[in-house]
XYZ file of C-alpha atoms in Angstrom:
296
model
C 1.241 23.295 -11.818
C 0.172 21.897 -15.182
C -2.561 19.368 -15.280
C -3.433 17.704 -18.607
C -6.991 16.322 -18.953
C -7.131 13.890 -21.944
C -10.336 13.827 -23.925
C -11.712 12.209 -27.042
C -11.274 15.051 -29.521
C -8.670 17.272 -27.639
C -6.265 17.563 -24.413
C -6.552 20.442 -22.092
C -3.478 21.835 -20.388
C -4.717 23.626 -17.164
C -2.547 25.550 -15.066
C -3.492 25.302 -11.517
C -2.487 26.830 -8.213
C -2.827 24.740 -5.289
C -1.765 23.799 -1.908
C -0.376 20.521 -2.133
C -2.121 17.861 -0.033
C 0.825 16.371 1.637
C 3.730 18.263 3.187
C 1.831 21.712 2.280
C -1.282 20.803 4.135
C 0.621 21.361 7.620
C 2.006 24.795 6.740
C 1.280 27.072 10.115
C -0.265 29.615 7.665
C -2.935 26.978 6.542
C -4.426 26.378 9.988
C -7.934 27.642 8.694
C -9.909 25.249 6.683
C -8.361 25.467 3.103
C -9.083 21.983 2.224
C -10.490 23.236 -1.062
C -7.199 24.931 -1.910
C -5.743 21.542 -2.472
C -6.235 19.698 -5.614
C -8.209 16.546 -5.082
C -7.879 14.221 -8.105
C -11.458 13.402 -8.466
C -12.006 16.685 -10.181
C -9.495 15.431 -12.621
C -11.283 12.337 -13.269
C -14.624 13.730 -13.726
C -13.264 16.605 -16.110
C -11.760 13.939 -18.127
C -15.158 12.093 -18.264
C -16.903 15.382 -19.524
C -14.333 16.002 -22.254
C -15.187 12.280 -23.557
C -18.900 13.494 -23.975
C -18.769 17.200 -24.572
C -22.238 17.235 -26.472
C -23.903 16.383 -23.041
C -22.631 19.644 -21.647
C -22.637 21.854 -24.536
C -25.200 24.917 -24.402
C -26.466 23.847 -20.997
C -26.380 25.252 -17.422
C -24.144 23.799 -15.077
C -23.619 24.264 -11.195
C -20.627 22.771 -9.363
C -21.038 22.236 -5.481
C -17.537 22.474 -3.889
C -15.420 23.889 -6.681
C -12.150 23.824 -4.807
C -9.278 24.863 -7.117
C -11.465 25.229 -10.222
C -10.010 22.528 -12.182
C -13.366 20.916 -13.016
C -15.053 24.212 -13.221
C -12.580 25.556 -15.909
C -13.371 22.220 -18.035
C -17.233 22.930 -17.722
C -16.526 26.751 -18.508
C -15.224 25.489 -21.929
C -18.082 23.173 -22.556
C -20.927 24.612 -21.068
C -23.161 27.789 -21.756
C -23.287 28.732 -18.296
C -21.271 27.751 -15.283
C -21.808 28.464 -11.533
C -18.791 27.585 -9.414
C -19.714 27.467 -5.623
C -17.776 26.791 -2.335
C -18.303 27.349 1.089
C -14.742 29.144 1.665
C -13.764 32.749 0.784
C -10.190 31.842 0.613
C -11.044 28.736 -1.703
C -13.161 30.876 -4.057
C -10.426 33.529 -4.288
C -8.054 30.667 -5.564
C -10.680 29.450 -7.899
C -11.076 32.814 -9.253
C -7.389 33.289 -9.754
C -7.341 29.840 -11.610
C -10.208 31.188 -13.857
C -8.163 34.066 -14.772
C -5.099 32.239 -15.358
C -7.037 29.843 -17.762
C -9.246 32.264 -19.295
C -7.845 31.207 -22.862
C -9.480 27.817 -22.392
C -13.065 28.873 -21.801
C -12.986 32.521 -23.469
C -15.365 32.607 -26.420
C -13.663 33.616 -29.787
C -14.953 34.481 -33.075
C -18.195 32.915 -33.880
C -18.092 30.627 -30.920
C -21.335 30.989 -28.606
C -20.914 33.220 -25.362
C -19.921 31.501 -22.387
C -20.736 32.595 -18.867
C -18.642 31.865 -15.726
C -19.632 32.938 -12.119
C -18.452 32.047 -8.754
C -20.503 32.275 -5.830
C -19.939 31.588 -1.921
C -22.411 29.012 -0.843
C -23.150 26.629 2.011
C -24.949 23.487 1.516
C -26.743 23.757 4.426
C -28.189 27.126 3.497
C -29.293 25.485 0.011
C -31.213 22.917 1.783
C -32.954 25.128 4.594
C -33.850 27.633 1.645
C -35.548 25.172 -0.400
C -35.544 24.339 -4.074
C -34.159 27.365 -6.072
C -36.198 29.290 -8.566
C -36.614 27.286 -11.868
C -34.623 30.064 -13.567
C -31.784 29.809 -11.482
C -31.623 26.013 -11.665
C -28.973 23.934 -13.720
C -29.499 21.099 -16.131
C -26.533 19.463 -14.661
C -25.031 19.820 -11.211
C -21.657 17.823 -10.289
C -19.224 17.608 -7.330
C -16.133 15.765 -6.740
C -14.151 14.363 -3.711
C -16.977 15.950 -1.455
C -18.497 12.726 0.142
C -16.976 12.784 3.526
C -17.883 13.192 7.054
C -21.874 13.071 7.485
C -22.789 14.952 4.502
C -24.115 12.526 2.181
C -27.567 13.448 2.799
C -26.868 17.169 2.860
C -25.120 16.966 -0.171
C -27.533 14.890 -2.105
C -30.644 17.400 -1.369
C -28.328 20.340 -2.161
C -28.141 18.899 -5.598
C -31.871 18.067 -5.709
C -32.644 21.845 -4.936
C -30.256 23.323 -7.664
C -30.989 20.916 -10.429
C -34.051 21.211 -12.932
C -36.476 18.150 -12.630
C -35.227 15.312 -14.636
C -31.676 16.798 -14.733
C -28.249 15.025 -14.499
C -26.236 14.699 -10.966
C -22.539 13.683 -11.145
C -20.421 12.872 -8.171
C -16.767 11.590 -8.141
C -14.951 10.429 -5.163
C -12.120 7.814 -4.243
C -13.160 4.534 -3.733
C -11.721 4.229 -0.342
C -13.571 7.409 0.766
C -17.254 6.619 0.319
C -17.888 8.083 3.418
C -21.617 8.494 4.199
C -22.466 7.279 0.620
C -25.271 5.065 1.609
C -27.110 8.539 3.021
C -26.574 9.854 -0.401
C -27.514 7.009 -2.477
C -30.957 6.738 -0.215
C -31.820 10.513 -0.584
C -31.233 10.445 -4.542
C -33.032 7.392 -4.749
C -36.103 8.516 -2.897
C -36.139 11.572 -5.297
C -36.717 9.041 -8.109
C -33.119 9.101 -9.427
C -31.197 5.918 -10.670
C -27.553 5.644 -9.962
C -24.804 4.413 -12.132
C -21.499 3.690 -11.013
C -18.058 2.855 -13.007
C -14.636 2.718 -11.692
C -11.976 5.076 -12.944
C -8.358 5.191 -12.486
C -6.108 8.204 -12.663
C -2.244 7.923 -13.076
C -0.795 10.836 -11.149
C 2.781 10.001 -10.487
C 4.316 9.140 -7.081
C 4.333 12.336 -5.807
C 0.803 12.576 -4.861
C -1.208 10.374 -1.947
C -3.800 9.492 -4.528
C -1.252 8.235 -7.215
C -2.991 5.071 -8.913
C -6.172 5.384 -6.619
C -9.326 4.114 -7.644
C -12.389 6.461 -8.335
C -15.817 5.877 -8.583
C -18.078 8.131 -11.045
C -21.277 8.118 -9.690
C -24.090 9.166 -12.147
C -27.745 10.153 -10.885
C -30.147 10.373 -13.658
C -33.846 10.246 -14.314
C -35.403 7.990 -16.964
C -37.831 9.417 -19.573
C -40.415 7.112 -20.891
C -38.262 4.323 -19.839
C -34.907 5.565 -21.418
C -32.355 7.614 -19.724
C -32.351 11.211 -19.965
C -29.119 13.007 -19.718
C -26.367 10.840 -19.326
C -22.558 10.538 -19.959
C -22.462 6.640 -18.763
C -23.633 4.007 -20.912
C -23.456 1.138 -18.377
C -21.995 0.576 -14.825
C -19.435 -1.698 -13.593
C -19.620 -1.222 -9.828
C -21.428 -3.417 -7.518
C -22.531 -1.569 -4.300
C -23.282 -3.098 -0.790
C -23.019 -1.921 2.658
C -19.958 -3.310 4.721
C -19.581 -1.463 7.926
C -15.605 -0.834 8.510
C -14.703 -2.003 11.955
C -11.327 -0.095 11.839
C -9.771 3.072 11.088
C -7.434 2.820 7.910
C -4.352 4.777 7.919
C -4.790 8.013 5.507
C -2.388 8.421 2.903
C -1.172 11.528 4.075
C -0.177 10.152 7.429
C 1.419 7.263 5.713
C 3.517 9.852 3.666
C 4.540 11.644 6.848
C 5.610 8.459 8.297
C 7.642 7.650 5.597
C 9.358 11.050 5.556
C 10.192 10.833 9.536
C 7.731 13.743 9.850
C 5.345 14.249 12.727
C 1.981 15.908 12.309
C 1.839 19.281 14.170
C -0.107 19.489 17.415
C -4.037 20.538 16.834
C -3.745 19.838 13.016
C -6.518 17.470 12.054
C -6.443 15.159 8.886
C -8.465 16.311 5.962
C -12.012 14.911 6.510
C -12.048 13.305 3.177
C -9.195 10.951 3.726
C -10.975 9.011 6.595
C -13.761 6.360 6.279
C -14.463 5.094 9.935
C -18.018 3.137 9.599
C -18.106 3.926 6.119
C -19.895 2.030 3.309
C -17.111 0.172 1.158
C -17.404 -0.370 -2.594
C -17.195 -3.812 -4.413
C -15.402 -2.868 -7.585
C -14.991 -4.919 -10.642
C -11.357 -4.999 -12.092
C -10.538 -2.436 -14.385
C -7.488 -1.590 -16.636
C -5.495 1.582 -16.105
C -5.657 3.318 -19.581
C -5.223 6.971 -18.584
C -2.345 9.478 -18.667
C -0.287 11.067 -16.225
C -0.731 14.695 -15.081
């Protein structure tokens, strides 16, 4: 499947092999946890924002936590000097490496272009947290993640980011606005570490075939201020007010709604992708925005 990522100066057409998040998510062969083999569109939103600010990533080291299909990682590989794509699943990493090879023409250095290094690594956030901060020479100036804020992983994700980013570096997170599960824990840990959070709403029009079509996404930028001024950053200002509102009900996930519309039933024993649920989650008060994006 081709995904077009629009930027200020260029558009990238990335070819992605993925397991679709609607019907395909219930293939009998996919009973193991292959959530990362699906294409979660927060990666496309964050990739588009990166292409609009290429100077922030150029010549820097980048680490992605939860690389999934590798869409965001491929864009990072084109922009950054060194890119490390990590995930906790071997099956997901194999698919990510396949997509890297298919799209090598996008990130491969040619002629007088600076050398670009791209690596993949099997990595569990719990291991990153338990092992403590990485050696300074292994850390990155920018750490990012997309559609990974689910379950009770907020604080663990935040601590993993802090352990792999250089002091004063930039942390970027993108997630669907109605899937802000455990965002309070993530925010608290980042603020305790001295990071200021700037949030902005984005929309990605991806057509009616996807559960997240027309969904609102939140781009979360965690940055440190240097002498009263922001350090590395891609957002000039935020437009999202965050407040805690405990949900008393469990909303219907988009993929369940899709199954109901098709008259299908979920196979016994098949759980829903965790990132599509938000019971007892913080909600986001979002300012109105204009849908000015392109379809993939």
